[in-house]
XYZ file of N, CA, C and O in Angstrom:
332
model
N 91.250 -14.819 90.642
C 90.048 -15.636 90.621
C 89.775 -16.064 92.053
O 90.638 -16.624 92.707
N 88.594 -15.792 92.524
C 88.227 -16.262 93.846
C 86.951 -17.077 93.756
O 86.099 -16.844 92.910
N 86.844 -18.075 94.618
C 85.722 -18.981 94.642
C 84.685 -18.442 95.610
O 84.993 -18.075 96.723
N 83.430 -18.372 95.197
C 82.338 -17.888 96.030
C 81.260 -18.951 96.101
O 81.138 -19.789 95.227
N 80.438 -18.907 97.126
C 79.268 -19.769 97.179
C 78.057 -18.860 97.247
O 77.938 -18.029 98.133
N 77.169 -18.985 96.264
C 75.978 -18.155 96.163
C 74.769 -19.062 96.044
O 74.649 -19.786 95.063
N 73.902 -19.034 97.013
C 72.669 -19.842 96.988
C 72.966 -21.305 96.675
O 72.260 -21.949 95.909
N 74.034 -21.839 97.247
C 74.375 -23.234 97.059
C 75.111 -23.550 95.771
O 75.477 -24.685 95.536
N 75.333 -22.563 94.906
C 76.053 -22.783 93.655
C 77.467 -22.253 93.793
O 77.697 -21.247 94.449
N 78.394 -22.923 93.194
C 79.754 -22.410 93.181
C 79.880 -21.440 92.033
O 79.510 -21.742 90.909
N 80.394 -20.261 92.321
C 80.620 -19.248 91.300
C 82.069 -18.817 91.379
O 82.755 -19.113 92.339
N 82.501 -18.093 90.379
C 83.874 -17.617 90.351
C 83.881 -16.130 90.096
O 83.132 -15.631 89.277
N 84.719 -15.435 90.831
C 84.835 -13.995 90.653
C 86.166 -13.718 89.982
O 87.212 -14.145 90.446
N 86.095 -13.003 88.877
C 87.284 -12.589 88.153
C 87.211 -11.079 88.078
O 86.337 -10.529 87.425
N 88.106 -10.412 88.798
C 88.017 -8.967 88.908
C 86.723 -8.617 89.605
O 86.426 -9.138 90.668
N 85.916 -7.777 88.978
C 84.649 -7.394 89.591
C 83.465 -8.163 89.013
O 82.325 -7.862 89.314
N 83.724 -9.169 88.193
C 82.653 -9.972 87.581
C 82.465 -11.275 88.333
O 83.423 -11.978 88.618
N 81.243 -11.614 88.647
C 80.916 -12.925 89.194
C 80.248 -13.701 88.080
O 79.271 -13.252 87.496
N 80.815 -14.844 87.754
C 80.370 -15.581 86.584
C 79.784 -16.929 86.988
O 79.948 -17.370 88.107
N 79.145 -17.580 86.013
C 78.400 -18.811 86.219
C 79.184 -19.963 86.813
O 80.294 -19.807 87.303
N 78.582 -21.139 86.773
C 79.054 -22.320 87.474
C 80.567 -22.527 87.318
O 81.257 -22.774 88.278
N 81.077 -22.437 86.143
C 82.533 -22.545 85.942
C 82.884 -21.788 84.685
O 82.390 -22.091 83.608
N 83.693 -20.792 84.804
C 84.104 -20.032 83.635
C 85.417 -20.611 83.124
O 86.210 -21.164 83.877
N 85.651 -20.457 81.857
C 86.829 -21.036 81.226
C 88.122 -20.615 81.909
O 88.977 -21.457 82.195
N 88.291 -19.342 82.194
C 89.534 -18.883 82.830
C 89.752 -19.564 84.169
O 90.870 -19.986 84.490
N 88.688 -19.702 84.951
C 88.795 -20.353 86.256
C 89.148 -21.830 86.085
O 89.979 -22.371 86.821
N 88.536 -22.485 85.112
C 88.822 -23.897 84.855
C 90.292 -24.092 84.477
O 90.966 -24.978 85.016
N 90.778 -23.270 83.554
C 92.170 -23.417 83.113
C 93.131 -23.186 84.265
O 94.123 -23.912 84.402
N 92.845 -22.196 85.102
C 93.710 -21.941 86.249
C 93.655 -23.120 87.223
O 94.692 -23.589 87.693
N 92.467 -23.609 87.491
C 92.299 -24.722 88.422
C 93.014 -25.983 87.929
O 93.591 -26.725 88.723
N 92.990 -26.201 86.624
C 93.623 -27.388 86.033
C 95.085 -27.161 85.675
O 95.742 -28.069 85.169
N 95.575 -25.947 85.905
C 96.949 -25.568 85.568
C 97.248 -25.816 84.087
O 98.276 -26.367 83.719
N 96.299 -25.385 83.242
C 96.442 -25.528 81.794
C 96.755 -24.174 81.169
O 96.107 -23.183 81.489
N 97.701 -24.159 80.267
C 98.019 -22.932 79.540
C 97.035 -22.758 78.393
O 96.350 -23.704 77.977
N 96.979 -21.543 77.860
C 96.145 -21.282 76.687
C 96.593 -22.146 75.513
O 95.772 -22.648 74.749
N 97.898 -22.331 75.372
C 98.445 -23.149 74.275
C 97.978 -24.590 74.406
O 97.454 -25.179 73.456
N 98.133 -25.170 75.608
C 97.764 -26.571 75.819
C 96.266 -26.783 75.610
O 95.854 -27.734 74.939
N 95.452 -25.891 76.164
C 94.012 -26.047 76.016
C 93.592 -25.830 74.562
O 92.732 -26.551 74.053
N 94.220 -24.884 73.898
C 93.935 -24.651 72.490
C 94.199 -25.893 71.648
O 93.408 -26.236 70.763
N 95.297 -26.581 71.951
C 95.609 -27.814 71.227
C 94.544 -28.877 71.492
O 94.173 -29.634 70.599
N 94.027 -28.909 72.714
C 93.011 -29.897 73.075
C 91.693 -29.665 72.334
O 90.979 -30.628 72.027
N 91.370 -28.400 72.056
C 90.082 -28.100 71.410
C 90.232 -27.687 69.944
O 89.248 -27.398 69.279
N 91.468 -27.642 69.460
C 91.704 -27.373 68.042
C 91.679 -25.912 67.643
O 91.263 -25.595 66.525
N 92.109 -25.020 68.552
C 92.178 -23.596 68.232
C 93.531 -23.043 68.674
O 94.293 -23.716 69.365
N 93.806 -21.815 68.299
C 95.070 -21.181 68.676
C 95.023 -20.684 70.119
O 93.949 -20.543 70.716
N 96.184 -20.361 70.656
C 96.250 -19.797 72.009
C 95.559 -18.445 72.043
O 94.956 -18.077 73.038
N 95.631 -17.726 70.930
C 94.975 -16.421 70.856
C 93.453 -16.571 70.973
O 92.792 -15.750 71.615
N 92.914 -17.593 70.335
C 91.470 -17.839 70.425
C 91.072 -18.158 71.865
O 90.083 -17.622 72.371
N 91.849 -18.999 72.536
C 91.558 -19.318 73.940
C 91.593 -18.045 74.780
O 90.711 -17.813 75.612
N 92.589 -17.214 74.548
C 92.692 -15.949 75.272
C 91.432 -15.105 75.065
O 90.882 -14.549 76.025
N 90.959 -15.033 73.838
C 89.742 -14.256 73.552
C 88.523 -14.866 74.242
O 87.678 -14.139 74.765
N 88.429 -16.189 74.266
C 87.299 -16.843 74.929
C 87.322 -16.539 76.428
O 86.280 -16.322 77.037
N 88.503 -16.530 77.010
C 88.621 -16.225 78.441
C 88.216 -14.785 78.743
O 87.807 -14.478 79.856
N 88.332 -13.924 77.766
C 88.012 -12.506 77.957
C 86.584 -12.168 77.547
O 86.200 -11.019 77.569
N 85.815 -13.190 77.168
C 84.401 -12.954 76.915
C 83.909 -13.168 75.503
O 82.718 -13.054 75.241
N 84.793 -13.484 74.571
C 84.326 -13.741 73.197
C 83.607 -15.085 73.164
O 84.074 -16.074 73.717
N 82.483 -15.121 72.503
C 81.686 -16.335 72.408
C 82.233 -17.224 71.288
O 82.238 -16.821 70.121
N 82.673 -18.447 71.626
C 83.150 -19.368 70.580
C 81.994 -19.836 69.694
O 80.827 -19.802 70.099
N 82.329 -20.293 68.502
C 81.322 -20.880 67.617
C 80.829 -22.188 68.230
O 81.503 -22.812 69.039
N 79.624 -22.606 67.823
C 78.975 -23.773 68.414
C 79.855 -25.030 68.457
O 79.920 -25.686 69.493
N 80.545 -25.403 67.368
C 81.379 -26.609 67.449
C 82.480 -26.498 68.517
O 82.814 -27.492 69.178
N 83.017 -25.295 68.700
C 84.055 -25.094 69.715
C 83.432 -25.138 71.107
O 84.013 -25.721 72.036
N 82.249 -24.555 71.273
C 81.544 -24.644 72.561
C 81.327 -26.103 72.946
O 81.529 -26.493 74.095
N 80.913 -26.905 71.979
C 80.680 -28.325 72.230
C 81.978 -29.037 72.604
O 82.000 -29.880 73.508
N 83.062 -28.692 71.918
C 84.364 -29.306 72.210
C 84.843 -28.905 73.612
O 85.396 -29.733 74.343
N 84.643 -27.643 73.992
C 85.039 -27.187 75.323
C 84.276 -27.981 76.387
O 84.874 -28.456 77.363
N 82.984 -28.145 76.197
C 82.185 -28.917 77.155
C 82.681 -30.357 77.234
O 82.795 -30.936 78.327
N 83.022 -30.941 76.091
C 83.512 -32.316 76.048
C 84.859 -32.443 76.758
O 85.040 -33.308 77.618
N 85.792 -31.583 76.415
C 87.158 -31.660 76.966
C 87.175 -31.382 78.468
O 87.974 -31.964 79.195
N 86.272 -30.525 78.936
C 86.232 -30.183 80.362
C 85.281 -31.096 81.138
O 85.019 -30.851 82.316
N 84.800 -32.139 80.501
C 83.861 -33.077 81.117
C 82.633 -32.348 81.674
O 82.137 -32.657 82.749
N 82.174 -31.343 80.943
C 80.977 -30.614 81.318
C 81.165 -29.561 82.399
O 80.209 -28.923 82.815
N 82.392 -29.355 82.839
C 82.636 -28.344 83.871
C 82.522 -26.929 83.318
O 82.221 -26.002 84.060
N 82.796 -26.764 82.036
C 82.554 -25.482 81.354
C 81.522 -25.777 80.283
O 81.771 -26.554 79.365
N 80.354 -25.177 80.449
C 79.232 -25.423 79.541
C 79.021 -24.213 78.630
O 79.421 -23.106 78.976
N 78.353 -24.415 77.484
C 78.082 -23.282 76.596
C 77.403 -22.110 77.311
O 77.757 -20.956 77.075
N 76.460 -22.379 78.177
C 75.757 -21.308 78.883
C 76.686 -20.498 79.795
O 76.371 -19.370 80.141
N 77.777 -21.087 80.221
C 78.715 -20.363 81.106
C 79.309 -19.146 80.413
O 79.733 -18.216 81.077
N 79.323 -19.147 79.097
C 79.832 -17.999 78.364
C 78.817 -16.862 78.332
O 79.148 -15.736 78.008
N 77.587 -17.168 78.691
C 76.519 -16.182 78.647
C 76.094 -15.699 80.031
O 75.517 -14.653 80.175
N 76.358 -16.507 81.084
C 75.877 -16.207 82.411
C 76.758 -15.192 83.134
O 77.939 -15.404 83.289
N 76.169 -14.135 83.570
C 76.799 -13.188 84.484
C 75.695 -12.748 85.429
O 74.655 -12.301 84.978
N 75.922 -12.936 86.740
C 74.893 -12.503 87.697
C 75.482 -11.724 88.819
O 76.634 -11.499 88.879
């Protein structure tokens, strides 16, 4: 994961993908949170967190919980943004 600055916005590059303001994988790495720990915080399994980090779109209640737990640093739209 590398941090980039694009047109004044902070973006994150994971492999060859540049993703929106804050992607879940980048957030977890930055906060030193494991999939297990974050899963417990949002009420899902570690496997579900792993899938979300790899691009699976969580259901709306989970998206809302992720935004809440991350204090808005990971937003629902971040799962959709790739530029």
